[in-house]
XYZ file of N, CA and C in Angstrom:
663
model
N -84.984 -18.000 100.401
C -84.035 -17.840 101.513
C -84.301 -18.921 102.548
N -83.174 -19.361 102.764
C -83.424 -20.687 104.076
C -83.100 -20.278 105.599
N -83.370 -19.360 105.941
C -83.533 -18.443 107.349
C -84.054 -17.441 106.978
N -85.203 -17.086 108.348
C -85.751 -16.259 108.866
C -85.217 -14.725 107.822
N -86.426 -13.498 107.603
C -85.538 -12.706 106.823
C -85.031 -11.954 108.322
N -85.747 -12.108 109.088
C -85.288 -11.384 110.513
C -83.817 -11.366 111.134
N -83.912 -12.788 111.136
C -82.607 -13.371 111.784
C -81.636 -12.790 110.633
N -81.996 -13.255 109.098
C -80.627 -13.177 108.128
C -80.529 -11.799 108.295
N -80.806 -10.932 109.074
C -80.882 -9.154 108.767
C -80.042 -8.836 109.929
N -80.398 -9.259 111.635
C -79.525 -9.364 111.856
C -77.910 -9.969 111.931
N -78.086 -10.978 111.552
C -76.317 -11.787 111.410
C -76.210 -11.004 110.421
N -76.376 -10.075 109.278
C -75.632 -9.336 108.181
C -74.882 -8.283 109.616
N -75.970 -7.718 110.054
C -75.306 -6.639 110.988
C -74.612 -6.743 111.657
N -74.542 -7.726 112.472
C -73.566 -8.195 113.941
C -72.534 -8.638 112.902
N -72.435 -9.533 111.618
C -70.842 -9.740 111.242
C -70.422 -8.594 110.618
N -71.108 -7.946 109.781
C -70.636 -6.631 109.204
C -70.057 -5.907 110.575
N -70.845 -5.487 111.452
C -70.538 -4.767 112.773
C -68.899 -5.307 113.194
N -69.097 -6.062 113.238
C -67.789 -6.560 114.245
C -66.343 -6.721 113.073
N -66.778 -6.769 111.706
C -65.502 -6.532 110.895
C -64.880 -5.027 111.075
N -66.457 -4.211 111.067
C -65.734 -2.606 111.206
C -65.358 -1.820 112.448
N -65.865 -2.638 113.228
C -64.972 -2.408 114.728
C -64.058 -2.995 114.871
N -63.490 -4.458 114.722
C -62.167 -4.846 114.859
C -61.179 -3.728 113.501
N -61.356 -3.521 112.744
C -60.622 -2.747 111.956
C -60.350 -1.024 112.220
N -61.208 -0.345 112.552
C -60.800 0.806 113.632
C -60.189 0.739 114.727
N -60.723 -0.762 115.553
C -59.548 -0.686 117.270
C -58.332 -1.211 116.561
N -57.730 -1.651 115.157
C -56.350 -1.485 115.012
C -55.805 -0.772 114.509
N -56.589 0.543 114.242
C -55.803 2.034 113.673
C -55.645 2.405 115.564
N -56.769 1.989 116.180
C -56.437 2.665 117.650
C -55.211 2.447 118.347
N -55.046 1.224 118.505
C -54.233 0.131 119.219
C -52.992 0.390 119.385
N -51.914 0.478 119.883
C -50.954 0.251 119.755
C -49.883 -1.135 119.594
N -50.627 -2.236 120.607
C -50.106 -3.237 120.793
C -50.383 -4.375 119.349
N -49.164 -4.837 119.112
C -49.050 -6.083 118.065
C -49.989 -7.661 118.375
N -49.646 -7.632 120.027
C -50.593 -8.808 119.789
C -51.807 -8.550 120.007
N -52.394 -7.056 120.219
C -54.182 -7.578 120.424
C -54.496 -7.124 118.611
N -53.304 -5.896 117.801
C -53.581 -6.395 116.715
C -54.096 -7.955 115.762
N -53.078 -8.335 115.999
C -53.069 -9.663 116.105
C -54.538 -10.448 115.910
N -54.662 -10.188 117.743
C -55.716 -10.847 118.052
C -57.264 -10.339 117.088
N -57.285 -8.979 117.203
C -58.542 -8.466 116.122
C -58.094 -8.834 115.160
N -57.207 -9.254 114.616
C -57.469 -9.950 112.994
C -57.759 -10.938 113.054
N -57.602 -12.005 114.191
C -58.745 -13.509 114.272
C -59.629 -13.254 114.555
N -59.939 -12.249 114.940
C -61.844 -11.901 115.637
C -62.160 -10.889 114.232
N -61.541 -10.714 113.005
C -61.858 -10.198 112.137
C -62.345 -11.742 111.041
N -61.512 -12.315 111.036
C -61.649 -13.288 110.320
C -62.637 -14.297 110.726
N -63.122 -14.544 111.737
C -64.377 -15.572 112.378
C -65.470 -14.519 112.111
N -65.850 -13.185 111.955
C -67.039 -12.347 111.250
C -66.686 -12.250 110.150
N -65.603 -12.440 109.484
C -65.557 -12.653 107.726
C -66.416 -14.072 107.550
N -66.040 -15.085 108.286
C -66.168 -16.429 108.125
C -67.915 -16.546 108.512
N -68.359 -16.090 109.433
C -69.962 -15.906 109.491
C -70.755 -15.093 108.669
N -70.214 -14.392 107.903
C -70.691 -13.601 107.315
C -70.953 -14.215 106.102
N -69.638 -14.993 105.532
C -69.504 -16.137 104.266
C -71.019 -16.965 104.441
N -70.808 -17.753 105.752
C -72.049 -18.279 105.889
C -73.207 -18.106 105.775
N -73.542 -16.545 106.252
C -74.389 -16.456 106.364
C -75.419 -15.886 105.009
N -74.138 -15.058 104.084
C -74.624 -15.070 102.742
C -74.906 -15.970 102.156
N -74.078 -17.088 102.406
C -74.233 -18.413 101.436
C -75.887 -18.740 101.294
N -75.909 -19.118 102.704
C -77.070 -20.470 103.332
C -78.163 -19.022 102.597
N -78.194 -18.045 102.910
C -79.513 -17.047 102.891
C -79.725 -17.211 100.893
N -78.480 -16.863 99.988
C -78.689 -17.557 99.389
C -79.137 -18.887 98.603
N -78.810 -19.462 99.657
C -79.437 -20.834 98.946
C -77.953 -21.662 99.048
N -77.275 -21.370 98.800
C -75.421 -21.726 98.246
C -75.184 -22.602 99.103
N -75.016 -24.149 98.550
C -74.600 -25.621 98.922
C -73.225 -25.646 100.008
N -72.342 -24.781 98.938
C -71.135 -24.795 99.062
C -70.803 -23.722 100.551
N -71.743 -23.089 101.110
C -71.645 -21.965 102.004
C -71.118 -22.059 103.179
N -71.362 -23.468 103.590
C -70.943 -23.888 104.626
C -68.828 -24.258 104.492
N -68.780 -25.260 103.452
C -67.285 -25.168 103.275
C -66.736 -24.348 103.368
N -67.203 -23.079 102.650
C -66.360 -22.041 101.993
C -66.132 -21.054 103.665
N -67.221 -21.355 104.173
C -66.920 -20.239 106.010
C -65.815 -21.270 106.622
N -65.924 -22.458 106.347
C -64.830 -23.389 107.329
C -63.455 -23.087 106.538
N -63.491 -22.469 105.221
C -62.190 -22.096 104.969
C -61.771 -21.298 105.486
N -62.618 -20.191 105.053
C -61.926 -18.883 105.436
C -61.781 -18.395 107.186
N -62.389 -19.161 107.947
C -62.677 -19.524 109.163
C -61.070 -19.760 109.863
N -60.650 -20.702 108.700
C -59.169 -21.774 108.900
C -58.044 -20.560 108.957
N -58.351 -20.320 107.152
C -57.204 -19.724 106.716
C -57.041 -17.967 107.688
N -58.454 -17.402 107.490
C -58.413 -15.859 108.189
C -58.175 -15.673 109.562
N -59.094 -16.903 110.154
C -58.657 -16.583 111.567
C -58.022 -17.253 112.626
N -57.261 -18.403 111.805
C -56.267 -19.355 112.513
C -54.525 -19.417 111.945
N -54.729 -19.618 110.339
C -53.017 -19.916 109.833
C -52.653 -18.250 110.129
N -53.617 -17.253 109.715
C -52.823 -16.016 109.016
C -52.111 -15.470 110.351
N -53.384 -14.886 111.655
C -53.032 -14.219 112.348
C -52.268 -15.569 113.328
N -52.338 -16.684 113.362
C -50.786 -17.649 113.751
C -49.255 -17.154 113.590
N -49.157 -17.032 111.831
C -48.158 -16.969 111.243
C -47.925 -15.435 111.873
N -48.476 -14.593 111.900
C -48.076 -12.774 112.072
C -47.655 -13.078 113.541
N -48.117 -13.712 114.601
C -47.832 -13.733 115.844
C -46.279 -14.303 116.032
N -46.470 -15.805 115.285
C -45.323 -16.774 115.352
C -44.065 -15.513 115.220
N -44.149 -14.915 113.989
C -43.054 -13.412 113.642
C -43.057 -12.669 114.731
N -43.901 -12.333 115.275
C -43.812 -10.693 115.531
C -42.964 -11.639 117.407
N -43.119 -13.079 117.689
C -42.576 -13.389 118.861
C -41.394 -13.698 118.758
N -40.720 -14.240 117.143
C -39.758 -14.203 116.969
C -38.558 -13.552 117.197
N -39.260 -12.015 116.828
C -37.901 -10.984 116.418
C -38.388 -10.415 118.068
N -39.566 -10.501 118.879
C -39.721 -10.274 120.190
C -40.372 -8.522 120.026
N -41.082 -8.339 119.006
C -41.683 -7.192 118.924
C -43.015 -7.308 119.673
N -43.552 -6.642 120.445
C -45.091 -7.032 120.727
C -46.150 -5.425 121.069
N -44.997 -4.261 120.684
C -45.890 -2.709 120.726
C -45.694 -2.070 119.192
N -46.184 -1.463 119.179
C -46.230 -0.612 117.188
C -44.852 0.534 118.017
N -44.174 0.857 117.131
C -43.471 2.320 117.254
C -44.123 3.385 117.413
N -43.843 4.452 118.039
C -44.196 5.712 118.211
C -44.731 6.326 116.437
N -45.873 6.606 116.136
C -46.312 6.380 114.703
C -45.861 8.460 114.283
N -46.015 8.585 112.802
C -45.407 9.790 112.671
C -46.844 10.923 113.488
N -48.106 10.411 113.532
C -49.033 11.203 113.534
C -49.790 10.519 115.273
N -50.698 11.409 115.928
C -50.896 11.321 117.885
C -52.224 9.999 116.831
N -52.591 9.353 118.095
C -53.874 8.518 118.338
C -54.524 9.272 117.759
N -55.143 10.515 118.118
C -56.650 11.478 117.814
C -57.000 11.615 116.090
N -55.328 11.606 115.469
C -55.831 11.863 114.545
C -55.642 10.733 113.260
N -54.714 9.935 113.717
C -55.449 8.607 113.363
C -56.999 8.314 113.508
N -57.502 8.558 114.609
C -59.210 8.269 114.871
C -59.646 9.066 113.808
N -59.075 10.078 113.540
C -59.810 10.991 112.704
C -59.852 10.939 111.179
N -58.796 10.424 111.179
C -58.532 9.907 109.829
C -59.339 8.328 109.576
N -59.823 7.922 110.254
C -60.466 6.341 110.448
C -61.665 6.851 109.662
N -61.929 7.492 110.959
C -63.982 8.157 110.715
C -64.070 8.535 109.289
N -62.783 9.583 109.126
C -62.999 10.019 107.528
C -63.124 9.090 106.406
N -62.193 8.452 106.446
C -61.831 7.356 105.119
C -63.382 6.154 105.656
N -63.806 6.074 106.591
C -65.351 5.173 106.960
C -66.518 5.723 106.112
N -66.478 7.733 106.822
C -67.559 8.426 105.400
C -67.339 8.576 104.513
N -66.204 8.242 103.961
C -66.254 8.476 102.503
C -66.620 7.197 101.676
N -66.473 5.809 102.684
C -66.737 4.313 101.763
C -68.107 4.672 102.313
N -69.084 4.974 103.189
C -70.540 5.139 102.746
C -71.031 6.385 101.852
N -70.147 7.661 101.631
C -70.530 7.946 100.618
C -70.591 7.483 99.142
N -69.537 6.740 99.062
C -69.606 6.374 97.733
C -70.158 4.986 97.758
N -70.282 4.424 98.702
C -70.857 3.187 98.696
C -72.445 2.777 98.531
N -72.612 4.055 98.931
C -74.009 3.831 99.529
C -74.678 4.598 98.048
N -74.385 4.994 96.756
C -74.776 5.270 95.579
C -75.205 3.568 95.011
N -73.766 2.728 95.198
C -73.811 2.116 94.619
C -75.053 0.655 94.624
N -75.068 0.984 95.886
C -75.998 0.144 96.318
C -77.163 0.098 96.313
N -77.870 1.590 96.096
C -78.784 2.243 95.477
C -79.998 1.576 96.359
N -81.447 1.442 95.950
C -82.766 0.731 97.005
C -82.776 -0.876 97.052
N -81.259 -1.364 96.512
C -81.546 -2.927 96.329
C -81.839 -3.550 98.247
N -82.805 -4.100 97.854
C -83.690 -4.931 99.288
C -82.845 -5.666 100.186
N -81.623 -5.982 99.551
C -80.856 -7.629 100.031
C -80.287 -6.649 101.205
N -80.072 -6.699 102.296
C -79.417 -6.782 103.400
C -77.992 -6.412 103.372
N -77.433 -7.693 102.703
C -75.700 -8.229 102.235
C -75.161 -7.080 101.245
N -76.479 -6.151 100.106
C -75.998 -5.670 99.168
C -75.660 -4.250 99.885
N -76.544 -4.086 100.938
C -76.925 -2.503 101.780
C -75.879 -3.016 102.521
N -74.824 -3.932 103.292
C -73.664 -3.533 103.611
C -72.656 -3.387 102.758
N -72.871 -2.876 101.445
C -71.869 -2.920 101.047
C -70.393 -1.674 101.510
N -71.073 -0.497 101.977
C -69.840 0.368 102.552
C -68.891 -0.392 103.438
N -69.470 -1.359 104.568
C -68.446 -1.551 105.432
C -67.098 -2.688 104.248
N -67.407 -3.140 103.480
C -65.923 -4.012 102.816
C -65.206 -2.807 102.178
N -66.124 -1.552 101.628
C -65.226 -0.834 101.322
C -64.272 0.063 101.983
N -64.980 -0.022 103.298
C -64.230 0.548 104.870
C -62.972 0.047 105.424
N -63.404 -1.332 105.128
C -62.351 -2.057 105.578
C -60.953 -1.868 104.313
N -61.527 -2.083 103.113
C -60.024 -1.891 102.558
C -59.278 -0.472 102.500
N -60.208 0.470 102.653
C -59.569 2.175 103.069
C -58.652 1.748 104.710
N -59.427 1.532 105.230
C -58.930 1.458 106.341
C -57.380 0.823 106.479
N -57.713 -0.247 105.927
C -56.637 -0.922 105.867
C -55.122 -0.292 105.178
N -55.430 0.342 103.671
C -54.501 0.939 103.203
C -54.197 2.695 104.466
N -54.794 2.462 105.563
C -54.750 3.946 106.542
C -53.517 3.213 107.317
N -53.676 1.963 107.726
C -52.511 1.222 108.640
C -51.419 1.273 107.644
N -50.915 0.743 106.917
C -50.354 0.529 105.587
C -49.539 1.843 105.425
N -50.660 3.127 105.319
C -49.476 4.433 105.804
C -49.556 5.037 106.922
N -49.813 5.165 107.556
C -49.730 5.290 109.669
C -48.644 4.779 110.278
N -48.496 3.016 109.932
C -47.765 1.960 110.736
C -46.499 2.161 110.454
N -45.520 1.916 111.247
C -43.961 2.013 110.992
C -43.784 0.413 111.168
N -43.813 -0.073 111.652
C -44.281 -1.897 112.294
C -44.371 -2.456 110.621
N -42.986 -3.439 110.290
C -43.582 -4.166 109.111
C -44.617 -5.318 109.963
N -44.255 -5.381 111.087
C -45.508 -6.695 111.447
C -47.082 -5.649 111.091
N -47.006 -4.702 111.548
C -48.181 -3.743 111.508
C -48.881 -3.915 109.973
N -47.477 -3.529 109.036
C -47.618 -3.493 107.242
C -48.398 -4.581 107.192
N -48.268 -5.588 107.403
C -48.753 -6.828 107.015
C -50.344 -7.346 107.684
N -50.344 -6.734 108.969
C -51.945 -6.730 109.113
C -52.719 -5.642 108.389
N -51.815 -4.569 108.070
C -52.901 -3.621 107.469
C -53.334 -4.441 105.862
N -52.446 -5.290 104.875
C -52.156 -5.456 103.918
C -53.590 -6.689 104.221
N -53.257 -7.604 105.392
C -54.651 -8.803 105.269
C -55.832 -7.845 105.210
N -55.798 -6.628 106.492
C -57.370 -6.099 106.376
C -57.869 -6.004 104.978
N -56.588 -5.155 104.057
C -57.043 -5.045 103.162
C -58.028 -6.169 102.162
N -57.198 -7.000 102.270
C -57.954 -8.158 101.459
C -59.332 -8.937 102.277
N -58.995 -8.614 103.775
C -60.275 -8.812 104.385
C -61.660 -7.893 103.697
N -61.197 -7.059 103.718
C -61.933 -5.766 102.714
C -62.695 -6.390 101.512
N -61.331 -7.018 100.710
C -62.035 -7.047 99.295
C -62.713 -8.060 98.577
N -62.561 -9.100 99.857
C -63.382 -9.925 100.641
C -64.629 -10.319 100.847
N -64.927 -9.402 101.737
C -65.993 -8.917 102.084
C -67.335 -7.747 101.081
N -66.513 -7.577 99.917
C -67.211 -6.514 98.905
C -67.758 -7.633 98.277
N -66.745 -8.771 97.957
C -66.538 -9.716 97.017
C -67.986 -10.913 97.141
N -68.078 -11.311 98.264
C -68.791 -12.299 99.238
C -70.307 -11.510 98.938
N -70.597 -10.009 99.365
C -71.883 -9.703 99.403
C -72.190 -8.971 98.296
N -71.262 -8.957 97.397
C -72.066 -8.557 95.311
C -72.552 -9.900 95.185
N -71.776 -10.875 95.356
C -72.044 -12.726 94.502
C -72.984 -13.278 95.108
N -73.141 -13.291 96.422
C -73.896 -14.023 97.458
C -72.770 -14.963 97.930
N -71.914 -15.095 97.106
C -70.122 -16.224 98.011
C -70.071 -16.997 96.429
N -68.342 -17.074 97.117
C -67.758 -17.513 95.887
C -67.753 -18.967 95.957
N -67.665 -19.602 95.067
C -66.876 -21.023 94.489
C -65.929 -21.684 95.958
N -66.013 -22.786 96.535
C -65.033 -23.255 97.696
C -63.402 -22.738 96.629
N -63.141 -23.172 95.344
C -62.093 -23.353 94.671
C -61.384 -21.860 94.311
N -62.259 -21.402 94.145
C -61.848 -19.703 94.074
C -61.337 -19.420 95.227
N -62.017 -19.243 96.078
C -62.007 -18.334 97.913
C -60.477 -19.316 98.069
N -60.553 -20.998 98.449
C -59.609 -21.220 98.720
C -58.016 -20.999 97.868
N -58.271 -21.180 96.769
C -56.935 -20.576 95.901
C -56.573 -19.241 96.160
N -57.698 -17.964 96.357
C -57.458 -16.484 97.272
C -56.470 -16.254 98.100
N -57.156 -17.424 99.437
C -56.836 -17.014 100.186
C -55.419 -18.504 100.865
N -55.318 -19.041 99.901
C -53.847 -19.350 100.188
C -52.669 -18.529 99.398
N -52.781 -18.066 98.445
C -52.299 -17.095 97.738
C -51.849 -16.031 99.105
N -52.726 -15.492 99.315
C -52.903 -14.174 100.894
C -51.603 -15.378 101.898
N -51.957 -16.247 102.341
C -51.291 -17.097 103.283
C -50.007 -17.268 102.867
N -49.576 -17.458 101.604
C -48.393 -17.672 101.060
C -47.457 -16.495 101.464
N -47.794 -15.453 100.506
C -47.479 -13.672 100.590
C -47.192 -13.967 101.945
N -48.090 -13.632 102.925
C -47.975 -13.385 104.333
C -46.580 -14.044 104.939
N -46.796 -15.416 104.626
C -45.764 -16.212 105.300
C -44.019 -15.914 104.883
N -43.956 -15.604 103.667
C -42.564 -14.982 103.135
C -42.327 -13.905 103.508
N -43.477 -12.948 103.818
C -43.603 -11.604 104.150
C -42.656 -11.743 105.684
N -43.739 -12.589 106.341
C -43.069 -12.876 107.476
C -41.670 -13.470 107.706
N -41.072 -13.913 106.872
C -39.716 -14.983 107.210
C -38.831 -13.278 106.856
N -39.104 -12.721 106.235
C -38.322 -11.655 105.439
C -38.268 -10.282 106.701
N -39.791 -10.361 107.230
C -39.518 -9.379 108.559
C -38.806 -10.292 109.608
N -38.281 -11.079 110.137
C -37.802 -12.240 111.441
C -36.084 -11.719 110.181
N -35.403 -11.782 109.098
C -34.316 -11.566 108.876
C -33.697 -10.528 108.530
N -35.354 -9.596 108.649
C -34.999 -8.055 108.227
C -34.656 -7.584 110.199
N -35.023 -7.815 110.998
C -34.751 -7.945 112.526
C -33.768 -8.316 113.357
N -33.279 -9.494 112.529
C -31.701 -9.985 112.923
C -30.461 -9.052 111.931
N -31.070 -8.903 110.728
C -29.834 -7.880 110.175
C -29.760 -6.504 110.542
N -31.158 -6.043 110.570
C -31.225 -4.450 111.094
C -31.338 -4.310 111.957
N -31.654 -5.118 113.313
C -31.794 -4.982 114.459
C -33.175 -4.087 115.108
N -33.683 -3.769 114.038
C -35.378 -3.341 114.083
C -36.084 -3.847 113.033
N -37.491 -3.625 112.936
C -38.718 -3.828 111.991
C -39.031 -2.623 111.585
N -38.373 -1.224 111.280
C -39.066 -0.026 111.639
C -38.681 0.436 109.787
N -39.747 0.462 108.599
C -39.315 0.528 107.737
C -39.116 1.584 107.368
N -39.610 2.651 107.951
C -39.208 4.127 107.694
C -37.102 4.183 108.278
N -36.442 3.129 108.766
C -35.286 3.680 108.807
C -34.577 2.765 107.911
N -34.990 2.241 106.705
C -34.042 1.413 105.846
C -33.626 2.177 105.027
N -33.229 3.256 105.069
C -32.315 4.141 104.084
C -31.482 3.685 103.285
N -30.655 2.925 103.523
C -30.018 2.223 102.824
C -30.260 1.538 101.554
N -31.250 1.121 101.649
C -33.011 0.504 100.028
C -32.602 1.764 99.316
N -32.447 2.866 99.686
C -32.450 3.716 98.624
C -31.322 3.827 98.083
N -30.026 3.659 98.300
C -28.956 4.074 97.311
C -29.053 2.282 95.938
């Protein structure tokens, strides 16, 4: 290992930490742009975290691969969701079918259940990176919790990145980090999706005159 095991023990915690708090304050949240905003402050602790597995590994490539995902997670993606959501001039979530409380409650739950099952899997292995493994699985529960909570297709679409922030993050601390060529083909793939996603909510806004996908009734006949 080429850092401290001290230091590499904490940076596992503080980036793990701060992925699973930015991903609960956007089941909390109401507002689109500090959504928004926690998905770039999600993606710069994805991006340290890359790093910090890499280098502790040993991994050449560790450093590129955080300046990608650095780029792509916490600059093009949550760009592109903003650029939309200022477009069509949305900037609060809709009144959701279920209160704040139990969204929170539903957070906490779907959180113990990725350390229950997470925390089997991970069993007495020593590595740090391997013992976080619940929080990536937190994050993609979580994420599929926005996904059905959110009425907001801008909302759909951050819950849909957490997700992959999620699988991500599972992905990064089984391997020790992927390939620069892998991660970046990922996660322009993710950038692509997103960006059509987005042109499609900005004309789903001018034709329907909302983003609210629970009232497209019409999809169904």
């Amino acid at each position: 290992m080429t850092m401290g095991t001290e230091i590499y023990q904490q940076l596992i915690a503080t980036t793990t930490g701060v992925l699973l708090l930015t991903a609960i304050l956007q089941v909390w949240g109401r507002s689109l742009v500090r959504s928004i905003a926690l998905l770039a402050v999600q993606g710069a602790a994805l991006a340290g975290l890359v790093a910090t597995v890499g280098i502790g590994a040993g991994e050449p490539e560790a450093v590129a691969v955080a300046v990608e995902v650095l780029l792509v997670k916490s600059v093009l993606l949550p760009g592109a969701l903003l650029r939309s959501a200022r477009m069509i001039g949305e900037t609060r979530e809709r009144p959701a079918a279920i209160n704040t409380a139990v969204e929170l409650i539903g957070a906490a739950g779907l959180t113990l259940i990725a350390y229950i099952v997470g925390t089997p899997l991970v069993g007495p292995h020593p590595d740090p990176a391997r013992q976080a493994l619940p929080v990536g699985f937190s994050l993609v529960l979580l994420g599929f919790w926005l996904l059905l909570i959110r009425r907001s297709a801008i909302t759909q679409l951050i819950g849909f990145v957490v997700v992959d922030n999620g699988i991500a993050t599972v992905s990064f601390l089984i391997s020790g980090g992927l390939p620069l060529t892998v991660e970046l083909g990922a996660s322009l793939d993710v950038l692509l999706v997103v960006l059509i996603l987005g042109v499609l909510v900005v004309r789903m806004q001018r034709s329907q005159g909302h983003i609210d996908i629970t009232e497209l009734k019409e999809l169904h006949d």
